[in-house]
Amino acid sequence: MYIQKVIEQEIKSNICNTILRALPDWFGVEASIIDYVNQVKSMPFYVAYEREKPIGFVAIKIHNEYTAEISVMGIINEYQRGGIGTKLISSVEEYCRTNQFQFLTVKTLADTVDFEPYERTRKFYYKIGFVPLEIFPLHWDIDNPCLFLAKKL
């Protein structure tokens, strides 16, 4: 397995589309998938490959000179819990430090909703050093409260 930064817009979009559609527990809203597929074209984008096959990715949204955000991340189910997410985030952190960002943020489903896939997501972010800052109950919608997490780099 190796991590590579991808520059080509269409490759980013294709990888994002394929992987998000393979993860319906996390990405089940068609409009959101389409938004992500379009947005990643202009973002720094890292892919985890297993024998030339994309098995995970992460895209970074730049907010300002201090802060970058994990905009979207996905890893094919059978490759989860094998250290790939941690390696992808390490690549993101290296990019952020090189570009002198001070904070890395991420938004995910708050723990006020009992849903096991997102419980695993939150545990992952806590394990790699993110801390919860605030819950925004209406950021997405009333049924999907947003947990805002950050990590000082």
Short mmCIF file of N, CA and C in Angstrom, two decimals:
data_model
loop_
_atom_site.label_atom_id
_atom_site.label_comp_id
_atom_site.label_asym_id
_atom_site.label_seq_id
_atom_site.Cartn_x
_atom_site.Cartn_y
_atom_site.Cartn_z
N MET A 1 0.84 -1.18 0.00
CA MET A 1 0.00 0.00 0.00
C MET A 1 0.89 1.24 0.00
N TYR A 2 0.50 2.23 -0.79
CA TYR A 2 1.25 3.48 -0.81
C TYR A 2 0.27 4.64 -0.96
N ILE A 3 0.73 5.83 -0.54
CA ILE A 3 -0.05 7.06 -0.62
C ILE A 3 0.57 7.94 -1.69
N GLN A 4 -0.28 8.56 -2.50
CA GLN A 4 0.22 9.44 -3.55
C GLN A 4 -0.69 10.66 -3.66
N LYS A 5 -0.08 11.82 -3.85
CA LYS A 5 -0.85 13.03 -4.13
C LYS A 5 -1.28 12.99 -5.59
N VAL A 6 -2.55 13.31 -5.84
CA VAL A 6 -3.09 13.31 -7.19
C VAL A 6 -3.41 14.75 -7.58
N ILE A 7 -3.01 15.14 -8.77
CA ILE A 7 -3.21 16.50 -9.27
C ILE A 7 -4.36 16.58 -10.28
N GLU A 8 -4.49 15.58 -11.13
CA GLU A 8 -5.45 15.61 -12.24
C GLU A 8 -6.89 15.63 -11.73
N GLN A 9 -7.65 16.64 -12.17
CA GLN A 9 -9.01 16.85 -11.68
C GLN A 9 -9.93 15.66 -11.93
N GLU A 10 -9.90 15.12 -13.12
CA GLU A 10 -10.82 14.02 -13.45
C GLU A 10 -10.49 12.75 -12.66
N ILE A 11 -9.22 12.51 -12.42
CA ILE A 11 -8.84 11.35 -11.62
C ILE A 11 -9.34 11.53 -10.19
N LYS A 12 -9.19 12.73 -9.65
CA LYS A 12 -9.71 13.01 -8.31
C LYS A 12 -11.21 12.72 -8.25
N SER A 13 -11.94 13.27 -9.20
CA SER A 13 -13.40 13.10 -9.22
C SER A 13 -13.80 11.64 -9.35
N ASN A 14 -13.13 10.91 -10.23
CA ASN A 14 -13.47 9.50 -10.44
C ASN A 14 -13.20 8.67 -9.19
N ILE A 15 -12.06 8.89 -8.55
CA ILE A 15 -11.74 8.15 -7.33
C ILE A 15 -12.73 8.49 -6.24
N CYS A 16 -13.01 9.76 -6.05
CA CYS A 16 -13.97 10.19 -5.04
C CYS A 16 -15.33 9.54 -5.29
N ASN A 17 -15.81 9.60 -6.50
CA ASN A 17 -17.12 9.04 -6.86
C ASN A 17 -17.17 7.54 -6.57
N THR A 18 -16.17 6.81 -7.01
CA THR A 18 -16.15 5.36 -6.85
C THR A 18 -16.14 4.97 -5.38
N ILE A 19 -15.28 5.61 -4.60
CA ILE A 19 -15.15 5.22 -3.20
C ILE A 19 -16.36 5.65 -2.38
N LEU A 20 -16.85 6.87 -2.57
CA LEU A 20 -18.02 7.30 -1.80
C LEU A 20 -19.23 6.41 -2.08
N ARG A 21 -19.41 5.99 -3.31
CA ARG A 21 -20.55 5.12 -3.64
C ARG A 21 -20.40 3.72 -3.04
N ALA A 22 -19.19 3.35 -2.69
CA ALA A 22 -18.95 2.06 -2.03
C ALA A 22 -19.16 2.15 -0.51
N LEU A 23 -19.48 3.35 -0.01
CA LEU A 23 -19.63 3.57 1.43
C LEU A 23 -21.00 4.17 1.76
N PRO A 24 -22.10 3.45 1.48
CA PRO A 24 -23.43 4.03 1.68
C PRO A 24 -23.77 4.34 3.14
N ASP A 25 -23.13 3.70 4.11
CA ASP A 25 -23.40 4.03 5.51
C ASP A 25 -22.94 5.44 5.86
N TRP A 26 -21.95 5.93 5.16
CA TRP A 26 -21.43 7.27 5.40
C TRP A 26 -21.90 8.27 4.35
N PHE A 27 -22.06 7.81 3.14
CA PHE A 27 -22.36 8.72 2.03
C PHE A 27 -23.57 8.19 1.26
N GLY A 28 -24.75 8.41 1.82
CA GLY A 28 -25.97 7.87 1.23
C GLY A 28 -26.84 8.89 0.53
N VAL A 29 -26.41 10.14 0.52
CA VAL A 29 -27.21 11.21 -0.09
C VAL A 29 -26.59 11.56 -1.44
N GLU A 30 -27.34 11.31 -2.50
CA GLU A 30 -26.83 11.50 -3.87
C GLU A 30 -26.32 12.92 -4.11
N ALA A 31 -27.08 13.91 -3.66
CA ALA A 31 -26.66 15.30 -3.89
C ALA A 31 -25.33 15.59 -3.21
N SER A 32 -25.10 15.02 -2.05
CA SER A 32 -23.83 15.23 -1.35
C SER A 32 -22.68 14.58 -2.10
N ILE A 33 -22.90 13.39 -2.61
CA ILE A 33 -21.85 12.71 -3.39
C ILE A 33 -21.47 13.57 -4.59
N ILE A 34 -22.47 14.06 -5.31
CA ILE A 34 -22.20 14.89 -6.49
C ILE A 34 -21.43 16.15 -6.09
N ASP A 35 -21.81 16.77 -4.98
CA ASP A 35 -21.09 17.96 -4.50
C ASP A 35 -19.63 17.63 -4.22
N TYR A 36 -19.38 16.54 -3.48
CA TYR A 36 -18.00 16.16 -3.18
C TYR A 36 -17.21 15.89 -4.45
N VAL A 37 -17.80 15.16 -5.37
CA VAL A 37 -17.12 14.80 -6.62
C VAL A 37 -16.69 16.05 -7.38
N ASN A 38 -17.51 17.08 -7.35
CA ASN A 38 -17.16 18.34 -8.02
C ASN A 38 -16.17 19.17 -7.21
N GLN A 39 -16.34 19.20 -5.90
CA GLN A 39 -15.48 20.04 -5.06
C GLN A 39 -14.04 19.56 -5.00
N VAL A 40 -13.83 18.24 -5.01
CA VAL A 40 -12.45 17.74 -4.85
C VAL A 40 -11.53 18.12 -6.00
N LYS A 41 -12.10 18.48 -7.13
CA LYS A 41 -11.27 18.83 -8.29
C LYS A 41 -10.26 19.93 -7.97
N SER A 42 -10.64 20.86 -7.12
CA SER A 42 -9.78 22.01 -6.83
C SER A 42 -9.05 21.88 -5.49
N MET A 43 -9.09 20.72 -4.87
CA MET A 43 -8.50 20.54 -3.55
C MET A 43 -7.24 19.69 -3.59
N PRO A 44 -6.31 19.92 -2.65
CA PRO A 44 -5.23 18.95 -2.46
C PRO A 44 -5.86 17.59 -2.16
N PHE A 45 -5.32 16.53 -2.76
CA PHE A 45 -6.02 15.24 -2.77
C PHE A 45 -4.99 14.12 -2.69
N TYR A 46 -5.14 13.25 -1.71
CA TYR A 46 -4.22 12.13 -1.51
C TYR A 46 -4.99 10.82 -1.64
N VAL A 47 -4.36 9.84 -2.27
CA VAL A 47 -4.99 8.55 -2.50
C VAL A 47 -4.12 7.43 -1.93
N ALA A 48 -4.78 6.47 -1.29
CA ALA A 48 -4.12 5.24 -0.87
C ALA A 48 -4.38 4.19 -1.95
N TYR A 49 -3.31 3.58 -2.41
CA TYR A 49 -3.40 2.56 -3.45
C TYR A 49 -2.93 1.21 -2.91
N GLU A 50 -3.61 0.17 -3.33
CA GLU A 50 -3.17 -1.21 -3.10
C GLU A 50 -3.02 -1.84 -4.48
N ARG A 51 -1.79 -2.12 -4.88
CA ARG A 51 -1.51 -2.68 -6.22
C ARG A 51 -2.19 -1.86 -7.31
N GLU A 52 -1.98 -0.58 -7.30
CA GLU A 52 -2.50 0.36 -8.31
C GLU A 52 -4.00 0.61 -8.22
N LYS A 53 -4.69 -0.03 -7.28
CA LYS A 53 -6.14 0.17 -7.11
C LYS A 53 -6.37 1.18 -5.99
N PRO A 54 -7.14 2.26 -6.26
CA PRO A 54 -7.47 3.22 -5.20
C PRO A 54 -8.36 2.56 -4.15
N ILE A 55 -7.93 2.62 -2.89
CA ILE A 55 -8.70 2.01 -1.81
C ILE A 55 -9.13 3.04 -0.76
N GLY A 56 -8.62 4.26 -0.88
CA GLY A 56 -8.99 5.33 0.05
C GLY A 56 -8.47 6.65 -0.46
N PHE A 57 -9.06 7.72 0.06
CA PHE A 57 -8.61 9.06 -0.34
C PHE A 57 -8.99 10.06 0.75
N VAL A 58 -8.36 11.22 0.65
CA VAL A 58 -8.72 12.36 1.49
C VAL A 58 -8.51 13.62 0.67
N ALA A 59 -9.44 14.57 0.83
CA ALA A 59 -9.36 15.87 0.15
C ALA A 59 -9.34 16.96 1.21
N ILE A 60 -8.55 18.00 0.95
CA ILE A 60 -8.31 19.06 1.92
C ILE A 60 -8.88 20.38 1.41
N LYS A 61 -9.68 21.00 2.24
CA LYS A 61 -10.20 22.34 1.92
C LYS A 61 -9.36 23.36 2.69
N ILE A 62 -8.86 24.36 1.97
CA ILE A 62 -8.07 25.42 2.59
C ILE A 62 -9.02 26.56 2.95
N HIS A 63 -9.08 26.90 4.24
CA HIS A 63 -9.96 27.98 4.68
C HIS A 63 -9.27 29.34 4.68
N ASN A 64 -8.05 29.36 5.19
CA ASN A 64 -7.29 30.61 5.27
C ASN A 64 -5.83 30.24 5.53
N GLU A 65 -5.01 31.22 5.82
CA GLU A 65 -3.58 30.94 6.00
C GLU A 65 -3.27 30.12 7.25
N TYR A 66 -4.24 29.95 8.13
CA TYR A 66 -4.03 29.22 9.38
C TYR A 66 -4.67 27.84 9.41
N THR A 67 -5.74 27.66 8.64
CA THR A 67 -6.59 26.49 8.83
C THR A 67 -6.90 25.75 7.54
N ALA A 68 -6.74 24.43 7.61
CA ALA A 68 -7.17 23.53 6.54
C ALA A 68 -8.16 22.54 7.15
N GLU A 69 -9.02 22.00 6.31
CA GLU A 69 -10.06 21.08 6.77
C GLU A 69 -10.02 19.78 5.96
N ILE A 70 -10.23 18.67 6.64
CA ILE A 70 -10.48 17.42 5.94
C ILE A 70 -11.90 17.54 5.40
N SER A 71 -12.00 17.82 4.12
CA SER A 71 -13.31 18.05 3.51
C SER A 71 -14.08 16.75 3.35
N VAL A 72 -13.40 15.74 2.84
CA VAL A 72 -14.03 14.43 2.65
C VAL A 72 -12.94 13.37 2.65
N MET A 73 -13.28 12.24 3.24
CA MET A 73 -12.33 11.13 3.32
C MET A 73 -13.13 9.83 3.24
N GLY A 74 -12.59 8.87 2.55
CA GLY A 74 -13.25 7.57 2.49
C GLY A 74 -12.25 6.46 2.25
N ILE A 75 -12.50 5.34 2.90
CA ILE A 75 -11.67 4.14 2.73
C ILE A 75 -12.61 2.96 2.53
N ILE A 76 -12.38 2.19 1.48
CA ILE A 76 -13.20 1.02 1.19
C ILE A 76 -13.29 0.15 2.46
N ASN A 77 -14.49 -0.36 2.75
CA ASN A 77 -14.76 -1.09 4.00
C ASN A 77 -13.71 -2.14 4.34
N GLU A 78 -13.37 -3.00 3.39
CA GLU A 78 -12.48 -4.11 3.72
C GLU A 78 -11.06 -3.65 4.04
N TYR A 79 -10.74 -2.39 3.79
CA TYR A 79 -9.42 -1.86 4.11
C TYR A 79 -9.43 -0.99 5.36
N GLN A 80 -10.60 -0.79 5.94
CA GLN A 80 -10.68 0.03 7.15
C GLN A 80 -10.06 -0.71 8.33
N ARG A 81 -9.60 0.07 9.29
CA ARG A 81 -8.97 -0.44 10.52
C ARG A 81 -7.64 -1.13 10.25
N GLY A 82 -6.98 -0.73 9.17
CA GLY A 82 -5.68 -1.31 8.86
C GLY A 82 -4.57 -0.28 8.82
N GLY A 83 -4.84 0.92 9.32
CA GLY A 83 -3.82 1.97 9.36
C GLY A 83 -3.81 2.89 8.16
N ILE A 84 -4.67 2.64 7.19
CA ILE A 84 -4.67 3.45 5.97
C ILE A 84 -5.14 4.87 6.25
N GLY A 85 -6.19 5.01 7.05
CA GLY A 85 -6.67 6.35 7.41
C GLY A 85 -5.61 7.16 8.11
N THR A 86 -4.90 6.52 9.02
CA THR A 86 -3.83 7.20 9.75
C THR A 86 -2.73 7.65 8.79
N LYS A 87 -2.40 6.82 7.81
CA LYS A 87 -1.38 7.19 6.84
C LYS A 87 -1.85 8.33 5.93
N LEU A 88 -3.12 8.30 5.54
CA LEU A 88 -3.66 9.40 4.74
C LEU A 88 -3.60 10.71 5.52
N ILE A 89 -4.01 10.66 6.79
CA ILE A 89 -3.99 11.88 7.60
C ILE A 89 -2.55 12.34 7.83
N SER A 90 -1.62 11.42 7.97
CA SER A 90 -0.21 11.82 8.10
C SER A 90 0.25 12.59 6.87
N SER A 91 -0.18 12.16 5.69
CA SER A 91 0.15 12.90 4.47
C SER A 91 -0.46 14.29 4.48
N VAL A 92 -1.70 14.38 4.94
CA VAL A 92 -2.37 15.68 5.05
C VAL A 92 -1.63 16.58 6.04
N GLU A 93 -1.26 16.03 7.18
CA GLU A 93 -0.55 16.83 8.18
C GLU A 93 0.80 17.31 7.66
N GLU A 94 1.49 16.47 6.93
CA GLU A 94 2.77 16.87 6.34
C GLU A 94 2.54 18.03 5.36
N TYR A 95 1.53 17.91 4.52
CA TYR A 95 1.18 18.98 3.59
C TYR A 95 0.87 20.27 4.36
N CYS A 96 0.09 20.15 5.41
CA CYS A 96 -0.31 21.33 6.19
C CYS A 96 0.88 21.99 6.87
N ARG A 97 1.75 21.19 7.45
CA ARG A 97 2.93 21.76 8.11
C ARG A 97 3.86 22.42 7.09
N THR A 98 4.04 21.78 5.95
CA THR A 98 4.88 22.35 4.89
C THR A 98 4.34 23.70 4.45
N ASN A 99 3.02 23.83 4.44
CA ASN A 99 2.38 25.08 4.02
C ASN A 99 2.03 25.99 5.20
N GLN A 100 2.57 25.67 6.36
CA GLN A 100 2.50 26.49 7.57
C GLN A 100 1.09 26.72 8.11
N PHE A 101 0.20 25.76 7.90
CA PHE A 101 -1.10 25.83 8.55
C PHE A 101 -0.92 25.47 10.02
N GLN A 102 -1.73 26.07 10.87
CA GLN A 102 -1.62 25.82 12.30
C GLN A 102 -2.67 24.85 12.82
N PHE A 103 -3.79 24.74 12.09
CA PHE A 103 -4.89 23.90 12.55
C PHE A 103 -5.41 23.05 11.40
N LEU A 104 -5.81 21.84 11.76
CA LEU A 104 -6.51 20.95 10.84
C LEU A 104 -7.86 20.65 11.49
N THR A 105 -8.93 20.82 10.73
CA THR A 105 -10.27 20.60 11.27
C THR A 105 -10.99 19.53 10.46
N VAL A 106 -12.09 19.06 11.04
CA VAL A 106 -12.95 18.10 10.36
C VAL A 106 -14.35 18.21 10.95
N LYS A 107 -15.34 17.95 10.12
CA LYS A 107 -16.73 17.90 10.58
C LYS A 107 -17.23 16.48 10.38
N THR A 108 -17.97 15.98 11.38
CA THR A 108 -18.56 14.66 11.28
C THR A 108 -19.87 14.64 12.06
N LEU A 109 -20.58 13.55 11.99
CA LEU A 109 -21.86 13.43 12.68
C LEU A 109 -21.63 13.40 14.19
N ALA A 110 -22.38 14.21 14.92
CA ALA A 110 -22.25 14.31 16.37
C ALA A 110 -22.71 13.02 17.05
N ASP A 111 -22.21 12.81 18.27
CA ASP A 111 -22.56 11.60 19.01
C ASP A 111 -23.96 11.65 19.62
N THR A 112 -24.69 12.73 19.37
CA THR A 112 -26.09 12.78 19.79
C THR A 112 -26.96 11.89 18.91
N VAL A 113 -26.40 11.40 17.81
CA VAL A 113 -27.06 10.43 16.94
C VAL A 113 -26.35 9.10 17.13
N ASP A 114 -27.11 8.07 17.47
CA ASP A 114 -26.55 6.75 17.72
C ASP A 114 -26.47 5.98 16.40
N PHE A 115 -25.29 6.00 15.78
CA PHE A 115 -25.10 5.32 14.50
C PHE A 115 -23.67 4.79 14.47
N GLU A 116 -23.53 3.47 14.51
CA GLU A 116 -22.24 2.82 14.68
C GLU A 116 -21.16 3.24 13.68
N PRO A 117 -21.45 3.35 12.39
CA PRO A 117 -20.36 3.77 11.49
C PRO A 117 -19.73 5.10 11.88
N TYR A 118 -20.54 6.04 12.32
CA TYR A 118 -19.98 7.34 12.71
C TYR A 118 -19.36 7.30 14.10
N GLU A 119 -19.77 6.34 14.92
CA GLU A 119 -19.07 6.15 16.19
C GLU A 119 -17.62 5.75 15.91
N ARG A 120 -17.43 4.87 14.93
CA ARG A 120 -16.06 4.48 14.53
C ARG A 120 -15.30 5.67 13.97
N THR A 121 -15.99 6.50 13.19
CA THR A 121 -15.35 7.69 12.62
C THR A 121 -14.85 8.61 13.72
N ARG A 122 -15.71 8.89 14.70
CA ARG A 122 -15.31 9.77 15.80
C ARG A 122 -14.14 9.17 16.57
N LYS A 123 -14.18 7.89 16.87
CA LYS A 123 -13.08 7.23 17.59
C LYS A 123 -11.77 7.37 16.83
N PHE A 124 -11.84 7.23 15.52
CA PHE A 124 -10.64 7.40 14.69
C PHE A 124 -10.05 8.79 14.88
N TYR A 125 -10.89 9.82 14.75
CA TYR A 125 -10.38 11.18 14.87
C TYR A 125 -9.84 11.47 16.27
N TYR A 126 -10.51 10.97 17.30
CA TYR A 126 -10.00 11.16 18.66
C TYR A 126 -8.64 10.48 18.82
N LYS A 127 -8.52 9.28 18.27
CA LYS A 127 -7.28 8.50 18.40
C LYS A 127 -6.09 9.22 17.79
N ILE A 128 -6.32 9.96 16.71
CA ILE A 128 -5.20 10.63 16.04
C ILE A 128 -5.03 12.08 16.48
N GLY A 129 -5.69 12.46 17.58
CA GLY A 129 -5.39 13.75 18.19
C GLY A 129 -6.38 14.87 17.99
N PHE A 130 -7.50 14.62 17.33
CA PHE A 130 -8.52 15.66 17.19
C PHE A 130 -9.31 15.79 18.48
N VAL A 131 -9.74 17.01 18.77
CA VAL A 131 -10.58 17.26 19.94
C VAL A 131 -11.88 17.93 19.48
N PRO A 132 -12.98 17.60 20.16
CA PRO A 132 -14.26 18.22 19.80
C PRO A 132 -14.30 19.66 20.27
N LEU A 133 -14.76 20.55 19.40
CA LEU A 133 -14.87 21.96 19.75
C LEU A 133 -16.32 22.38 19.97
N GLU A 134 -17.21 21.93 19.09
CA GLU A 134 -18.59 22.38 19.18
C GLU A 134 -19.49 21.49 18.34
N ILE A 135 -20.75 21.41 18.76
CA ILE A 135 -21.78 20.74 17.96
C ILE A 135 -22.66 21.83 17.36
N PHE A 136 -22.85 21.74 16.05
CA PHE A 136 -23.75 22.65 15.33
C PHE A 136 -24.99 21.85 14.93
N PRO A 137 -26.09 21.99 15.68
CA PRO A 137 -27.25 21.13 15.45
C PRO A 137 -27.89 21.27 14.08
N LEU A 138 -27.75 22.42 13.45
CA LEU A 138 -28.45 22.66 12.19
C LEU A 138 -27.50 22.86 11.00
N HIS A 139 -26.22 22.59 11.18
CA HIS A 139 -25.27 22.82 10.09
C HIS A 139 -25.67 22.04 8.83
N TRP A 140 -26.01 20.77 8.99
CA TRP A 140 -26.49 19.96 7.86
C TRP A 140 -28.01 19.92 7.88
N ASP A 141 -28.57 19.34 8.93
CA ASP A 141 -30.01 19.37 9.16
C ASP A 141 -30.29 18.83 10.55
N ILE A 142 -31.51 18.93 11.00
CA ILE A 142 -31.88 18.59 12.38
C ILE A 142 -31.57 17.13 12.71
N ASP A 143 -31.65 16.24 11.73
CA ASP A 143 -31.39 14.82 11.97
C ASP A 143 -29.91 14.46 11.90
N ASN A 144 -29.08 15.41 11.48
CA ASN A 144 -27.65 15.16 11.30
C ASN A 144 -26.82 16.29 11.91
N PRO A 145 -26.80 16.37 13.25
CA PRO A 145 -26.02 17.43 13.88
C PRO A 145 -24.52 17.27 13.61
N CYS A 146 -23.86 18.39 13.42
CA CYS A 146 -22.46 18.41 13.02
C CYS A 146 -21.55 18.58 14.24
N LEU A 147 -20.60 17.67 14.39
CA LEU A 147 -19.55 17.80 15.39
C LEU A 147 -18.32 18.40 14.70
N PHE A 148 -17.84 19.50 15.23
CA PHE A 148 -16.68 20.20 14.69
C PHE A 148 -15.47 19.86 15.56
N LEU A 149 -14.45 19.26 14.95
CA LEU A 149 -13.24 18.86 15.66
C LEU A 149 -12.03 19.58 15.08
N ALA A 150 -10.99 19.71 15.89
CA ALA A 150 -9.77 20.37 15.42
C ALA A 150 -8.54 19.71 16.04
N LYS A 151 -7.43 19.93 15.36
CA LYS A 151 -6.13 19.45 15.83
C LYS A 151 -5.12 20.55 15.59
N LYS A 152 -4.36 20.88 16.62
CA LYS A 152 -3.27 21.86 16.49
C LYS A 152 -2.10 21.14 15.85
N LEU A 153 -1.54 21.75 14.82
CA LEU A 153 -0.42 21.12 14.11
C LEU A 153 0.92 21.62 14.64
#
